[in-house]
Coordinates of C-alpha atoms in Angstrom, one line a residue:
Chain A
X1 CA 44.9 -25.7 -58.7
X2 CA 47.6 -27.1 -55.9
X3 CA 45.1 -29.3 -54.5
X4 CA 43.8 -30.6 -57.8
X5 CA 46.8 -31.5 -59.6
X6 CA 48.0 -32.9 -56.5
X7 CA 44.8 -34.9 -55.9
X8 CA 45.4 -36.4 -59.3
X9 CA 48.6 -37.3 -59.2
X10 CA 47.9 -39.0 -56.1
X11 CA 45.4 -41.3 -57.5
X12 CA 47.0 -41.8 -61.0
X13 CA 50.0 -42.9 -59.0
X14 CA 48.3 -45.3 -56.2
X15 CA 46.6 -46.6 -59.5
X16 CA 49.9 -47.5 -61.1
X17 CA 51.3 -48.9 -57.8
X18 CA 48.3 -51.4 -57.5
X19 CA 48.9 -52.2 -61.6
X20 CA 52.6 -53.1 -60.7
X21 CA 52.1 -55.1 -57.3
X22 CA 49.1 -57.0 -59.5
X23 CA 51.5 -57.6 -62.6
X24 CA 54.3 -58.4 -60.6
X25 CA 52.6 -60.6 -57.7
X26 CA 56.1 -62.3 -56.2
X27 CA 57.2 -65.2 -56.1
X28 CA 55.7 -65.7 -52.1
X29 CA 52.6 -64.4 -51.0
X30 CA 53.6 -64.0 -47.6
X31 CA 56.5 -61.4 -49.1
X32 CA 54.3 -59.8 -51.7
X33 CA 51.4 -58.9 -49.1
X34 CA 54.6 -57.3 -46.6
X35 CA 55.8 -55.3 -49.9
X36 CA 52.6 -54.3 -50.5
X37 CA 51.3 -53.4 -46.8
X38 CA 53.5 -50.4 -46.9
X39 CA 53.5 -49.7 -50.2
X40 CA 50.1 -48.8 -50.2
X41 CA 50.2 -47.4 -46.4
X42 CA 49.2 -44.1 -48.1
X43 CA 51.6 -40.7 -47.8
X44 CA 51.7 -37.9 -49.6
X45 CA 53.3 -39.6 -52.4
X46 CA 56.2 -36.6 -52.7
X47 CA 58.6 -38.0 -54.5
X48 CA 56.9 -39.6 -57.7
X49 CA 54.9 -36.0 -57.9
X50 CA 58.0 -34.0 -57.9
X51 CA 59.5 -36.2 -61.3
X52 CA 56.5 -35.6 -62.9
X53 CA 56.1 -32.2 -61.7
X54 CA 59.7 -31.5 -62.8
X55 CA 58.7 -32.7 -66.6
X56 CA 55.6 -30.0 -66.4
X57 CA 57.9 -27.5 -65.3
X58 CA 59.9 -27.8 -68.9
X59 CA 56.6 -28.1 -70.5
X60 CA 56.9 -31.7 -71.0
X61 CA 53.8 -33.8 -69.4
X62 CA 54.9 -35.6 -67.0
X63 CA 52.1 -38.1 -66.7
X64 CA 54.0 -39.7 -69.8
X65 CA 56.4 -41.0 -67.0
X66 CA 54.0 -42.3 -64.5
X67 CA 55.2 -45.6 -64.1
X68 CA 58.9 -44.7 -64.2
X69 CA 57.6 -42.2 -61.5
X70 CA 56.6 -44.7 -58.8
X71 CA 60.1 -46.8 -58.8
X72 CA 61.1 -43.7 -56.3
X73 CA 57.7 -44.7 -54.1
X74 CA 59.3 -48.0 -53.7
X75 CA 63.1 -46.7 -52.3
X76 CA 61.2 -44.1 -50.5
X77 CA 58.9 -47.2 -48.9
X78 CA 61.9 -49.3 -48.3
X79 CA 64.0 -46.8 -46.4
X80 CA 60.8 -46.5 -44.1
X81 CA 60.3 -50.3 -43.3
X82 CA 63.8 -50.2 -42.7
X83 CA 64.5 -47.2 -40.4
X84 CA 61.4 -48.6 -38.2
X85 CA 63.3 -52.0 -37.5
X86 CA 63.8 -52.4 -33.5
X87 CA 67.8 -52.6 -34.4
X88 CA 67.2 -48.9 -35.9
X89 CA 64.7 -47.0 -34.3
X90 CA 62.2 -49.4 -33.4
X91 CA 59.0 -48.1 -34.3
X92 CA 55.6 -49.8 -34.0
X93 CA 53.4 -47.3 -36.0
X94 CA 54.0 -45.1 -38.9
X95 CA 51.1 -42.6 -40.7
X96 CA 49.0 -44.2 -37.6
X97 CA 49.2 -47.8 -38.9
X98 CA 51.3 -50.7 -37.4
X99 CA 54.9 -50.8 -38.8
X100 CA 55.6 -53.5 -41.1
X101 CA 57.8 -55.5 -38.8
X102 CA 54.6 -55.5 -36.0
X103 CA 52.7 -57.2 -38.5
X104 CA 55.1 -59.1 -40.5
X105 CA 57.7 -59.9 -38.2
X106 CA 61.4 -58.6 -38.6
X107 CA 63.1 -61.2 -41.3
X108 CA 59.8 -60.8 -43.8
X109 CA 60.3 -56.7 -43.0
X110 CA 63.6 -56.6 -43.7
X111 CA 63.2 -59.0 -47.2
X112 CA 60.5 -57.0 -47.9
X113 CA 62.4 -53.5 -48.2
X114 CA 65.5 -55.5 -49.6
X115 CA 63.0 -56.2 -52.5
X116 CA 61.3 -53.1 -52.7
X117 CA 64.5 -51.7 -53.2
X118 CA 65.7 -54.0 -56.5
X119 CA 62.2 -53.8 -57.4
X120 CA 62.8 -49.5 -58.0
X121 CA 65.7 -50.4 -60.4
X122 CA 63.6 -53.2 -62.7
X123 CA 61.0 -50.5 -62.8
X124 CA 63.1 -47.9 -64.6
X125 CA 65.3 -50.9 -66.6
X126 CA 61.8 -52.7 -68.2
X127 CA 59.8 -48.9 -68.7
X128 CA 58.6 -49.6 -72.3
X129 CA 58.3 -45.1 -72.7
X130 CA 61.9 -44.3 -71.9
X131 CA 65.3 -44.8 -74.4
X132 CA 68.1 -46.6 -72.4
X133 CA 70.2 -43.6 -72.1
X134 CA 67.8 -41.8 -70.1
X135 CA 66.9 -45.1 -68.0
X136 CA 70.6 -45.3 -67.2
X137 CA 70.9 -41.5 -66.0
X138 CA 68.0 -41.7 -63.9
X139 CA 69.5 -45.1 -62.4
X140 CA 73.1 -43.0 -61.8
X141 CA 70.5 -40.5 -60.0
X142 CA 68.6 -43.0 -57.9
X143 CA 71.7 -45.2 -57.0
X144 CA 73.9 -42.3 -55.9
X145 CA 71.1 -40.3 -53.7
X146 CA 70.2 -43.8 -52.1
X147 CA 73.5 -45.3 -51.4
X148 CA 76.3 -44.6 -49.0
X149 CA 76.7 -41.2 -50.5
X150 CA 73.0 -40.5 -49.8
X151 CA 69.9 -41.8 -48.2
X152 CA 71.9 -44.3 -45.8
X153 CA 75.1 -42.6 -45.3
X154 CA 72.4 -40.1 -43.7
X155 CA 70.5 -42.6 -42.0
X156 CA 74.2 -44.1 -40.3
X157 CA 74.6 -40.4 -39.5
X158 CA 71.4 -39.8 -37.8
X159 CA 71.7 -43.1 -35.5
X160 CA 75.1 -41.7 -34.4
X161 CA 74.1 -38.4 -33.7
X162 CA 71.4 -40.0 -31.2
X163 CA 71.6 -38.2 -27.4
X164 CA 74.6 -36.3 -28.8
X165 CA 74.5 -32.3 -29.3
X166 CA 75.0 -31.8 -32.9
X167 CA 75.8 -28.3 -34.7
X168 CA 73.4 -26.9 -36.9
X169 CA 75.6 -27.3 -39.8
X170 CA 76.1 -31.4 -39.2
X171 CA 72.2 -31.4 -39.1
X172 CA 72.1 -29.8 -42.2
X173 CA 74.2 -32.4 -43.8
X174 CA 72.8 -35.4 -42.2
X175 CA 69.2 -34.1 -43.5
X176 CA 70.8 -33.3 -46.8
X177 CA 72.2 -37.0 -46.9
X178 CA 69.3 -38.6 -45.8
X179 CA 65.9 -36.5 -47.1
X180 CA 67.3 -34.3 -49.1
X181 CA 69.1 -36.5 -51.8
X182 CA 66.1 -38.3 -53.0
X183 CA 64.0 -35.0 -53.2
X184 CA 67.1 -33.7 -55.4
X185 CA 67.1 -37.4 -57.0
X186 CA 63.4 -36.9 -57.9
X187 CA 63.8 -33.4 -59.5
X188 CA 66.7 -34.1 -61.6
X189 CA 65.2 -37.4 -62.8
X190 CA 61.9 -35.3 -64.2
X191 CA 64.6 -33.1 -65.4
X192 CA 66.3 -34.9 -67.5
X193 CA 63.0 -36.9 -68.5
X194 CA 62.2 -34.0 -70.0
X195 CA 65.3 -33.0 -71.7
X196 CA 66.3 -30.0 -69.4
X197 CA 69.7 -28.2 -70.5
X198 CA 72.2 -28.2 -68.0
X199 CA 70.9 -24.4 -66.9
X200 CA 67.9 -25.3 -66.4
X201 CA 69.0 -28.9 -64.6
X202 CA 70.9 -26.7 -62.4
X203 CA 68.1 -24.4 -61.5
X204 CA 65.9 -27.3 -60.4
X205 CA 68.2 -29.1 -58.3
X206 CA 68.6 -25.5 -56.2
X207 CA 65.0 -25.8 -56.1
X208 CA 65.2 -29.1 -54.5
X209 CA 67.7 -28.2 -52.2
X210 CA 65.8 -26.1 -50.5
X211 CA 62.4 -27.7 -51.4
X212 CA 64.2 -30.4 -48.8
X213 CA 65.6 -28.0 -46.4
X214 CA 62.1 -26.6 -45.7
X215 CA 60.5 -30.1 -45.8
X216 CA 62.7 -31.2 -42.9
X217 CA 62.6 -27.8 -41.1
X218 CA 58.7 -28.7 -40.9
X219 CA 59.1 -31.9 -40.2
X220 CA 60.6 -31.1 -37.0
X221 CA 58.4 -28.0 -36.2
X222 CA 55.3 -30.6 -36.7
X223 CA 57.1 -32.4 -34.1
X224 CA 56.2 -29.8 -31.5
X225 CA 53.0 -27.9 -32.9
X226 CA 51.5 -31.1 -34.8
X227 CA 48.2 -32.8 -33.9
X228 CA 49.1 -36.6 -32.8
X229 CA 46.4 -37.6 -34.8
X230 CA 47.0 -35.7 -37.4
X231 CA 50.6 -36.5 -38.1
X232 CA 50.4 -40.3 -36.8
X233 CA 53.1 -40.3 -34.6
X234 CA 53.0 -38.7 -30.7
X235 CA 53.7 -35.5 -30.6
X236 CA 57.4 -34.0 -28.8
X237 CA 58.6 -37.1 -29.0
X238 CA 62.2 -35.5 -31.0
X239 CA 62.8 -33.6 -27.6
X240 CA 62.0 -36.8 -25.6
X241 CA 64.1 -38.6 -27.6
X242 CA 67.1 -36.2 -27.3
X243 CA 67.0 -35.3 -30.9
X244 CA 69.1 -32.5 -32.1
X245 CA 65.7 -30.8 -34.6
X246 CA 65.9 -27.7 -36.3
X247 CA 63.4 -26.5 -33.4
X248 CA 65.9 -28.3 -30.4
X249 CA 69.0 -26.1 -31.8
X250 CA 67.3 -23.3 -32.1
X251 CA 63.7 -22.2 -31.4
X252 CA 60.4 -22.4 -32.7
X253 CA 60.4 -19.0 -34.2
X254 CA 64.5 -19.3 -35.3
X255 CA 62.9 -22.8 -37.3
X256 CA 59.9 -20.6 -38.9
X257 CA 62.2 -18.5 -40.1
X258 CA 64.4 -20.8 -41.9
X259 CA 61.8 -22.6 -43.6
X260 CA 60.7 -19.3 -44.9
X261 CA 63.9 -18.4 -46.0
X262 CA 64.4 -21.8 -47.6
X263 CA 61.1 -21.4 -49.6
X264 CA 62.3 -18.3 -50.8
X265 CA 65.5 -19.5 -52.1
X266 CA 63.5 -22.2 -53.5
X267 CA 61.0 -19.8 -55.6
X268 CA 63.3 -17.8 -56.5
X269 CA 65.4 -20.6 -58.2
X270 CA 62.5 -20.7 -60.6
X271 CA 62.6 -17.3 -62.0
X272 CA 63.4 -18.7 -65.5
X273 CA 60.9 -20.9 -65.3
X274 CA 56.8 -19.5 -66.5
X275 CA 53.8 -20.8 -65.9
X276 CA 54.8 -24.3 -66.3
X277 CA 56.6 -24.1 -62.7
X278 CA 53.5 -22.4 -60.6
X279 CA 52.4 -26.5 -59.0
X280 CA 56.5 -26.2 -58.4
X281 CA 55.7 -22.4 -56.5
X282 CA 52.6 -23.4 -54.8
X283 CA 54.4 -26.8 -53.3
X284 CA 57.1 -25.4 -51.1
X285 CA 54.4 -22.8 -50.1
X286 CA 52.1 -25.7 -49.0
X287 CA 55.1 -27.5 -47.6
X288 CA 55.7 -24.6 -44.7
X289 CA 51.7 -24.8 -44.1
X290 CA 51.1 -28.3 -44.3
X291 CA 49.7 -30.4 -41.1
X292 CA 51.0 -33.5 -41.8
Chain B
X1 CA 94.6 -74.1 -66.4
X2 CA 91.2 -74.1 -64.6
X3 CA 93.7 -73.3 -61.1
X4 CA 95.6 -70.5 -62.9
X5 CA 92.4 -69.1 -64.6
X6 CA 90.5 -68.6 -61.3
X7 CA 93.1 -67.3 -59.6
X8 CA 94.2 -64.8 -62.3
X9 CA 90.5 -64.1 -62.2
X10 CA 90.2 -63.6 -58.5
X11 CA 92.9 -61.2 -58.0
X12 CA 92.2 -58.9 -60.6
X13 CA 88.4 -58.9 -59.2
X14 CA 89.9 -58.2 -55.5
X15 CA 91.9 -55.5 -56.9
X16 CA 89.1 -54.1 -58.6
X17 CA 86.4 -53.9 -55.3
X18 CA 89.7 -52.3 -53.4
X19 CA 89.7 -49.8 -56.3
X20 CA 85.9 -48.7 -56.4
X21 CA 86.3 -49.1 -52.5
X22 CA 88.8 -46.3 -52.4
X23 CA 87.2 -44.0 -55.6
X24 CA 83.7 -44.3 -53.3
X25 CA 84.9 -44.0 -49.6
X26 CA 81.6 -43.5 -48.3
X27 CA 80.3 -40.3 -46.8
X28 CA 80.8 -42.3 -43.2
X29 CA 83.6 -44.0 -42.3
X30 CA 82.1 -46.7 -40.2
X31 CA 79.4 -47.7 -42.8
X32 CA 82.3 -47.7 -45.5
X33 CA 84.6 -50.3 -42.9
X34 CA 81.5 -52.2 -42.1
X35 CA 80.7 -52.5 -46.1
X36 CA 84.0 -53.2 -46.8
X37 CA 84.6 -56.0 -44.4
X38 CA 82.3 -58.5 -46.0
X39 CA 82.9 -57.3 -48.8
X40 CA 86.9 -58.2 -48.5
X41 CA 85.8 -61.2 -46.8
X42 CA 87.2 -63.3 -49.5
X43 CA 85.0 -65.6 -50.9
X44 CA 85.7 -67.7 -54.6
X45 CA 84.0 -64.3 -56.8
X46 CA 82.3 -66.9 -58.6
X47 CA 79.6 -64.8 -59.9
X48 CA 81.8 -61.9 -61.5
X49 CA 84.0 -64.8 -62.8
X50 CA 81.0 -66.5 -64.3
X51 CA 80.1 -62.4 -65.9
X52 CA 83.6 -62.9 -67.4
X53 CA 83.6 -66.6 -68.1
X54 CA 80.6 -66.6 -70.1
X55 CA 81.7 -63.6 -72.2
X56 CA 85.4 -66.0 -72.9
X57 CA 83.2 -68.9 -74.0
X58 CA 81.7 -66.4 -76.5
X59 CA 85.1 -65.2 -77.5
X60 CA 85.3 -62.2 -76.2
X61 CA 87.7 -61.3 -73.5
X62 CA 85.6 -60.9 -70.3
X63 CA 88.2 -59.1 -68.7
X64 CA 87.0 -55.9 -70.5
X65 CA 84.1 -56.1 -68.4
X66 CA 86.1 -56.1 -64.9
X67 CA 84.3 -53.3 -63.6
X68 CA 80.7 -54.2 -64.3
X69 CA 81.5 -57.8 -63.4
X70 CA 81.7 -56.9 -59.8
X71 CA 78.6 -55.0 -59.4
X72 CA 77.2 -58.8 -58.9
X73 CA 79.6 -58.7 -56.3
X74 CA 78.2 -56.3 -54.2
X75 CA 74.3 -58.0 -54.4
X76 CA 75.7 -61.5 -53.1
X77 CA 77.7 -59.9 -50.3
X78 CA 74.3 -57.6 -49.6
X79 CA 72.7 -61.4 -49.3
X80 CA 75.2 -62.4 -46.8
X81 CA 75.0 -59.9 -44.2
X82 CA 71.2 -59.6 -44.4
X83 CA 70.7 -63.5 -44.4
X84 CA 73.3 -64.2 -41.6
X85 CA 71.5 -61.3 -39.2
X86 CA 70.1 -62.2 -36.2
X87 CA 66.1 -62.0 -37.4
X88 CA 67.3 -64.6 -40.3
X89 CA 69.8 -67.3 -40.1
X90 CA 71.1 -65.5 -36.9
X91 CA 74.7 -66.9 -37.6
X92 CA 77.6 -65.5 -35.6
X93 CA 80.4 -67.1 -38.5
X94 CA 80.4 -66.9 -42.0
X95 CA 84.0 -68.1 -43.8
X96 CA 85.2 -68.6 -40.4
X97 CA 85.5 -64.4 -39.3
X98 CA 82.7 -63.0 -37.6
X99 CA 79.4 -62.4 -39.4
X100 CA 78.8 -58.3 -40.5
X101 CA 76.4 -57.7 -37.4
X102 CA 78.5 -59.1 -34.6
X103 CA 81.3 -56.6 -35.6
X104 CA 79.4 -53.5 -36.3
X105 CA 76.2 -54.2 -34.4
X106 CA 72.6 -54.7 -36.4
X107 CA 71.7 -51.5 -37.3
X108 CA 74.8 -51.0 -39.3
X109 CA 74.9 -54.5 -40.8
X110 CA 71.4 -54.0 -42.0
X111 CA 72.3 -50.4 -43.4
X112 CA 75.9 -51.9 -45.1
X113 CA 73.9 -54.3 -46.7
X114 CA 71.4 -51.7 -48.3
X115 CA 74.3 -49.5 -49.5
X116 CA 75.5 -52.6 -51.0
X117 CA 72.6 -53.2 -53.3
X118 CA 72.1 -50.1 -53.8
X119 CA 75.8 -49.7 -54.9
X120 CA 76.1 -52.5 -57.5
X121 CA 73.7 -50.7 -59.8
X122 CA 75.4 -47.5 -59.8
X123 CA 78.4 -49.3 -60.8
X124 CA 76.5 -51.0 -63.5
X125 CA 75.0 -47.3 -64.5
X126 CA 78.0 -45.4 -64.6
X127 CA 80.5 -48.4 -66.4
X128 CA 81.9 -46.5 -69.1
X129 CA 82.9 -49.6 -71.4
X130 CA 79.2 -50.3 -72.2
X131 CA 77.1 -48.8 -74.0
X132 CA 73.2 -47.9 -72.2
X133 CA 71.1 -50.6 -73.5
X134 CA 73.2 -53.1 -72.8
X135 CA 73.8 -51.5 -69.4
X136 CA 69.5 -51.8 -69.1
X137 CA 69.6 -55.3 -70.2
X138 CA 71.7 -56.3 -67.4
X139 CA 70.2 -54.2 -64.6
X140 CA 67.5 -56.3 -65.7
X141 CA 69.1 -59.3 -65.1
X142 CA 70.3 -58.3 -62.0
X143 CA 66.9 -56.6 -60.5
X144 CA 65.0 -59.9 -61.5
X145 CA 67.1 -62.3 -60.3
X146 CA 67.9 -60.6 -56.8
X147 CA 64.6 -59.2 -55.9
X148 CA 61.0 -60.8 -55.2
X149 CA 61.0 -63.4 -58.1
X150 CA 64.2 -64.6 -57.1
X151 CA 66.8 -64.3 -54.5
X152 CA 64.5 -62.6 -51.8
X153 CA 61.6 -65.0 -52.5
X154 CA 63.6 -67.8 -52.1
X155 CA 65.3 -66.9 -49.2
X156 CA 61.5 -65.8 -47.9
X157 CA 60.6 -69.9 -49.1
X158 CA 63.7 -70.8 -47.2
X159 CA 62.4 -69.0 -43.7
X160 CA 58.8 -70.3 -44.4
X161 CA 60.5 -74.2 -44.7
X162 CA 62.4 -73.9 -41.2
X163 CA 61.6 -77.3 -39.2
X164 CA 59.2 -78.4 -41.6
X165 CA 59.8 -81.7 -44.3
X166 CA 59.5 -80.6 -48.1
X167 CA 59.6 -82.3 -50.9
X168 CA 62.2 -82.4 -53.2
X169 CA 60.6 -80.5 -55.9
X170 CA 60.0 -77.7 -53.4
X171 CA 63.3 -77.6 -52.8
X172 CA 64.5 -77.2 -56.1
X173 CA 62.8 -74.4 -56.8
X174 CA 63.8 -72.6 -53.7
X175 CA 67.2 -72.9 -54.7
X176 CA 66.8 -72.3 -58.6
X177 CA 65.2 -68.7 -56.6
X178 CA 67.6 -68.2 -53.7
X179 CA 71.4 -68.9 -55.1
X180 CA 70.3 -69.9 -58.6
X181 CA 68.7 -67.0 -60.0
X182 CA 72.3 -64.9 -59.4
X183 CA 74.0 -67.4 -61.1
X184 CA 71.7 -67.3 -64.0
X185 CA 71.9 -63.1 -64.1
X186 CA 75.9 -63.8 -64.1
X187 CA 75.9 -66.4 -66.9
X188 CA 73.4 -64.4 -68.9
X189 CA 74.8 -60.7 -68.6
X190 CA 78.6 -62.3 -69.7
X191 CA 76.5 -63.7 -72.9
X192 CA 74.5 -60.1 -73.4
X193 CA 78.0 -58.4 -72.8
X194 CA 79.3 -60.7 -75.5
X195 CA 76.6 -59.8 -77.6
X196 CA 75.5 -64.1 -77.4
X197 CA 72.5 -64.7 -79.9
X198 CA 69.4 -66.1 -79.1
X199 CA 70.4 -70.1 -79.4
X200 CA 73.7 -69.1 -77.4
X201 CA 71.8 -67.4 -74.7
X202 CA 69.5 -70.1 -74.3
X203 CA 72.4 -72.5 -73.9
X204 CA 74.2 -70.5 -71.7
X205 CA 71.2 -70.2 -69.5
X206 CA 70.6 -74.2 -69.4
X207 CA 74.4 -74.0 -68.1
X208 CA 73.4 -72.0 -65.4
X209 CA 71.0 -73.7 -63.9
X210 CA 72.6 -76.8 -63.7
X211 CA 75.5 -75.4 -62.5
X212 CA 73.4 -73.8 -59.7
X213 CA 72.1 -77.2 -59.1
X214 CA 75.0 -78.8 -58.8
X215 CA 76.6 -76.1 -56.7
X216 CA 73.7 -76.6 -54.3
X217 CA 74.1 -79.8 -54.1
X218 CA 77.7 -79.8 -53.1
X219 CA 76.7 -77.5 -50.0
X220 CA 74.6 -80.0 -49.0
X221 CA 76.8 -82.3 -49.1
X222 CA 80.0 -80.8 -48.0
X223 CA 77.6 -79.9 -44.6
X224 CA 77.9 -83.7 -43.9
X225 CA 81.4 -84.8 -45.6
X226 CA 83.4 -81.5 -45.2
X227 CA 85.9 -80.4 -42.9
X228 CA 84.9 -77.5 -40.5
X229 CA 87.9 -75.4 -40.6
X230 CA 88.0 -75.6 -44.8
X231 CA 84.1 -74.9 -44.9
X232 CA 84.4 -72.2 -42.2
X233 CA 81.0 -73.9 -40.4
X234 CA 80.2 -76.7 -38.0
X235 CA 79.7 -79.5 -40.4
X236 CA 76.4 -81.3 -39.9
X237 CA 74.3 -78.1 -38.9
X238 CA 71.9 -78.6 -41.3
X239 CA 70.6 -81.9 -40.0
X240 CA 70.9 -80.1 -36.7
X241 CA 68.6 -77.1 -37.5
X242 CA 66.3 -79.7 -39.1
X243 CA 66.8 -78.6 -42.3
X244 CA 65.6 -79.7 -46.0
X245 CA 68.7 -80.5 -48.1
X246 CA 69.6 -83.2 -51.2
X247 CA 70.8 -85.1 -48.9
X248 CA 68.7 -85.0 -45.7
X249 CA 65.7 -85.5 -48.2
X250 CA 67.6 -88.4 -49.9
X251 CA 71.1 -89.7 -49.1
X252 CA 74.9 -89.0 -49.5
X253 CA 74.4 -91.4 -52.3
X254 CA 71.7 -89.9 -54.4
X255 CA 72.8 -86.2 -53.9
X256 CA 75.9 -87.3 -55.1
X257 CA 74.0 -89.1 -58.4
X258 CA 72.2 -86.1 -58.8
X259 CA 75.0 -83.4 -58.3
X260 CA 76.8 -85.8 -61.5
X261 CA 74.0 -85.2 -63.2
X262 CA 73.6 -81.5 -63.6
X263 CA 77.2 -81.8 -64.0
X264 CA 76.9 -83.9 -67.1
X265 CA 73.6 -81.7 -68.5
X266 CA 75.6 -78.4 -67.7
X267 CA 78.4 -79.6 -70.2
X268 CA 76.2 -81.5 -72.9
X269 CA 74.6 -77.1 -73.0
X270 CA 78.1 -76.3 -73.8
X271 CA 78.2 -78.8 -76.7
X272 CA 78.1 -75.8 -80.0
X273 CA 80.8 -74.0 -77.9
X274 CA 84.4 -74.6 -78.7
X275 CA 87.3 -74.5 -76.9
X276 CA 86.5 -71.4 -75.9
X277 CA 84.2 -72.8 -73.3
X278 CA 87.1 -74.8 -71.5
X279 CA 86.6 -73.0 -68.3
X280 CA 83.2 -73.3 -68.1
X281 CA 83.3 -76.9 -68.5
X282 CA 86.4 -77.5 -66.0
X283 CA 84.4 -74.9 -63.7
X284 CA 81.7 -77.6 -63.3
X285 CA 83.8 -80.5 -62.7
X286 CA 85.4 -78.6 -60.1
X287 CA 81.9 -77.6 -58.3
X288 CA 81.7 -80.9 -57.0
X289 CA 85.0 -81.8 -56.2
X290 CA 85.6 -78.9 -54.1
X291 CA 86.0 -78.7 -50.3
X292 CA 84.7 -75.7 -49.5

């Protein structure tokens, strides 16, 4: 069932992606081809799954709000083409491909996010299936997790923390800040989609606390155990790069163990929830046994 | 009046971005100080002014709509830093202080910038003296006229037109994208706020763009004719950097004809408005007399 739903939500959502980038072809070619390079780069397509999976966790489909679904895709995409730049941490491949800067140069790169970015909003403001009311919560949602509070306050975090021993608690924030907001962004946004009362909004964005909490845990334990061709990016390169990882402040097995714990928490946030909420369950379980 | 109006205007705008700057101290100090700085950079707030202008010239006091009004703010200081970084325009002075990235380094500039953006919708989102469609409408606005169909791709145009001899069509339409877009989404969200019909809209629009024109114009020819410490910029750099302008691609002379000429078609749009649209009208006559 896991792989299935996800499967189809993948495709229904690269599908939508290439509908938007045909509709919407910019302005400049040069710019549209850069947006869409790493746009369509592949990943796992997280975020836009977790709105809709959020909806089908109230028993509302979420596949209604496909289109509203990808404007996360394009922050999420943005905040990668940005955090490769050689001013931040000057990447040339992501997911095994060049980084959008190696092909594109730096100025189209960093256009390119900067338009990715106010592309996200005009997605949710022109959504033909969604009442205003709801368009402007989900914008509150989106703005707040990817701003100073969220996404890059994290990210400034993060580049400061470089070389430097960091507690585990300042990690925890930083991730929280910088992952973890969007995750909770995505959640709440299928939430209230879907109409959720304020118990059940406050159940789900538990769940996507620690839905994020065991995302990055792996993250960094993939970092050690991973396959380099696998994951796309060399393997131990956290400890190489003095990085302060779940795994670096603690051990391999210490990291384990708080993934586990996190996916827990995270099931058990969902005990209200039937049925609806097993792709929810079976998620964070992937999440801790994922490869990539 | 047109003095007194501005300034009244211009203060109560400053005051405000102090106000949300202090409600939204960021979760990091340094990003906050480094969005602040350009930010409090000064500048003439013409687009917020134009938010609340348009909504006077519709009779309706534009001051009600303070708040919202400098969300447009935030995207044209966003511009700023990103354009003047070293990748772009690599400019070291911008209003005569040092440009965003030569205080806080890249990384941070290109970060302050994001949060920027990403800021002005939240503070359209969560305005609480407008109701949510008209909150959507404007995000529209905004998200159009900054992203891919507008700002970005005309400041990706721009980049592409470096050292090479365009024609003055071309031109035009890089700037109607790059700076006149913005002033189009300010003109046209004071009319929406107003609750402007259809005819009004359309007039108010046709305002816009030849008072983006003529704006444009000035620049170019305040490069040639201004005085560096007014201007904040070493007069004559754009014949320097071999740039396309009104009046490299023609002379002092016919950039001077043509900026009259917007001028002229910017207040024959105005001509169902009353006295209401004083400001608007005095606005453009002071575009090109201005020396900075």
């Amino acid at each position: 069932m896991m792989k299935s739903y996800m499967q189809r939500k993948m495709d229904l959502i690269n599908q939508q992606l290439n509908e938007i980038y045909t509709e919407n072809m910019a302005l400049n070619k040069d710019l549209a081809k850069a947006m869409n390079y790493s746009l369509m780069a592949g990943g796992k397509r997280l975020r836009p799954i977790l709105i809709m999976a959020a909806a089908d966790a109230l028993g509302v489909d979420g596949e209604k709000f496909l289109r509203l679904s990808t404007s996360i895709e394009f922050i999420h995409t943005y905040s990668l083409i940005h955090d490769d730049l050689p001013a931040m941490d000057n990447d040339d491949y992501r997911r095994g491909k060049l980084t959008n800067h190696k092909v594109f140069g730096e100025a189209l790169a960093i256009l390119a996010g900067d338009a990715l970015l106010t592309m996200a909003f005009e997605i949710i403001a022109t959504d033909k299936n969604v009442d205003a009311e709801t368009k402007v919560k989900i914008i509150t949602e989106m703005s707040k997790a990817a701003g100073a509070e969220g996404m890059v306050g994290g990210q400034v975090i993060d580049m400061q923390s470089e070389n430097k021993k960091i507690d585990i608690q300042t990690l925890k924030q930083m991730h929280a800040a910088k992952t973890g907001a969007l995750f909770c962004a995505a959640i709440r946004s299928g939430a209230i989609l879907a109409g959720a009362d304020e118990k059940q909004l406050a159940n789900l964005t538990e769940y996507a606390r620690q839905f994020g909490l065991a995302f990055q845990i792996t993250d960094d334990i993939l970092d050690v155990v991973g396959d380099e061709k696998t994951i796309g990016k060399p393997v131990g390169s956290d400890e190489k790069n003095h990085k302060s990882t779940y795994v670096t402040l603690g051990s391999l097995e210490s990291a384990k163990a708080l993934a586990q714990e996190a996916v827990d928490k995270a099931k058990a946030s969902l005990v209200d929830f039937g049925e609806n909420a097993e792709f929810l369950r079976a998620l964070v379980d992937y999440l801790i046994t994922r490869n990539k």
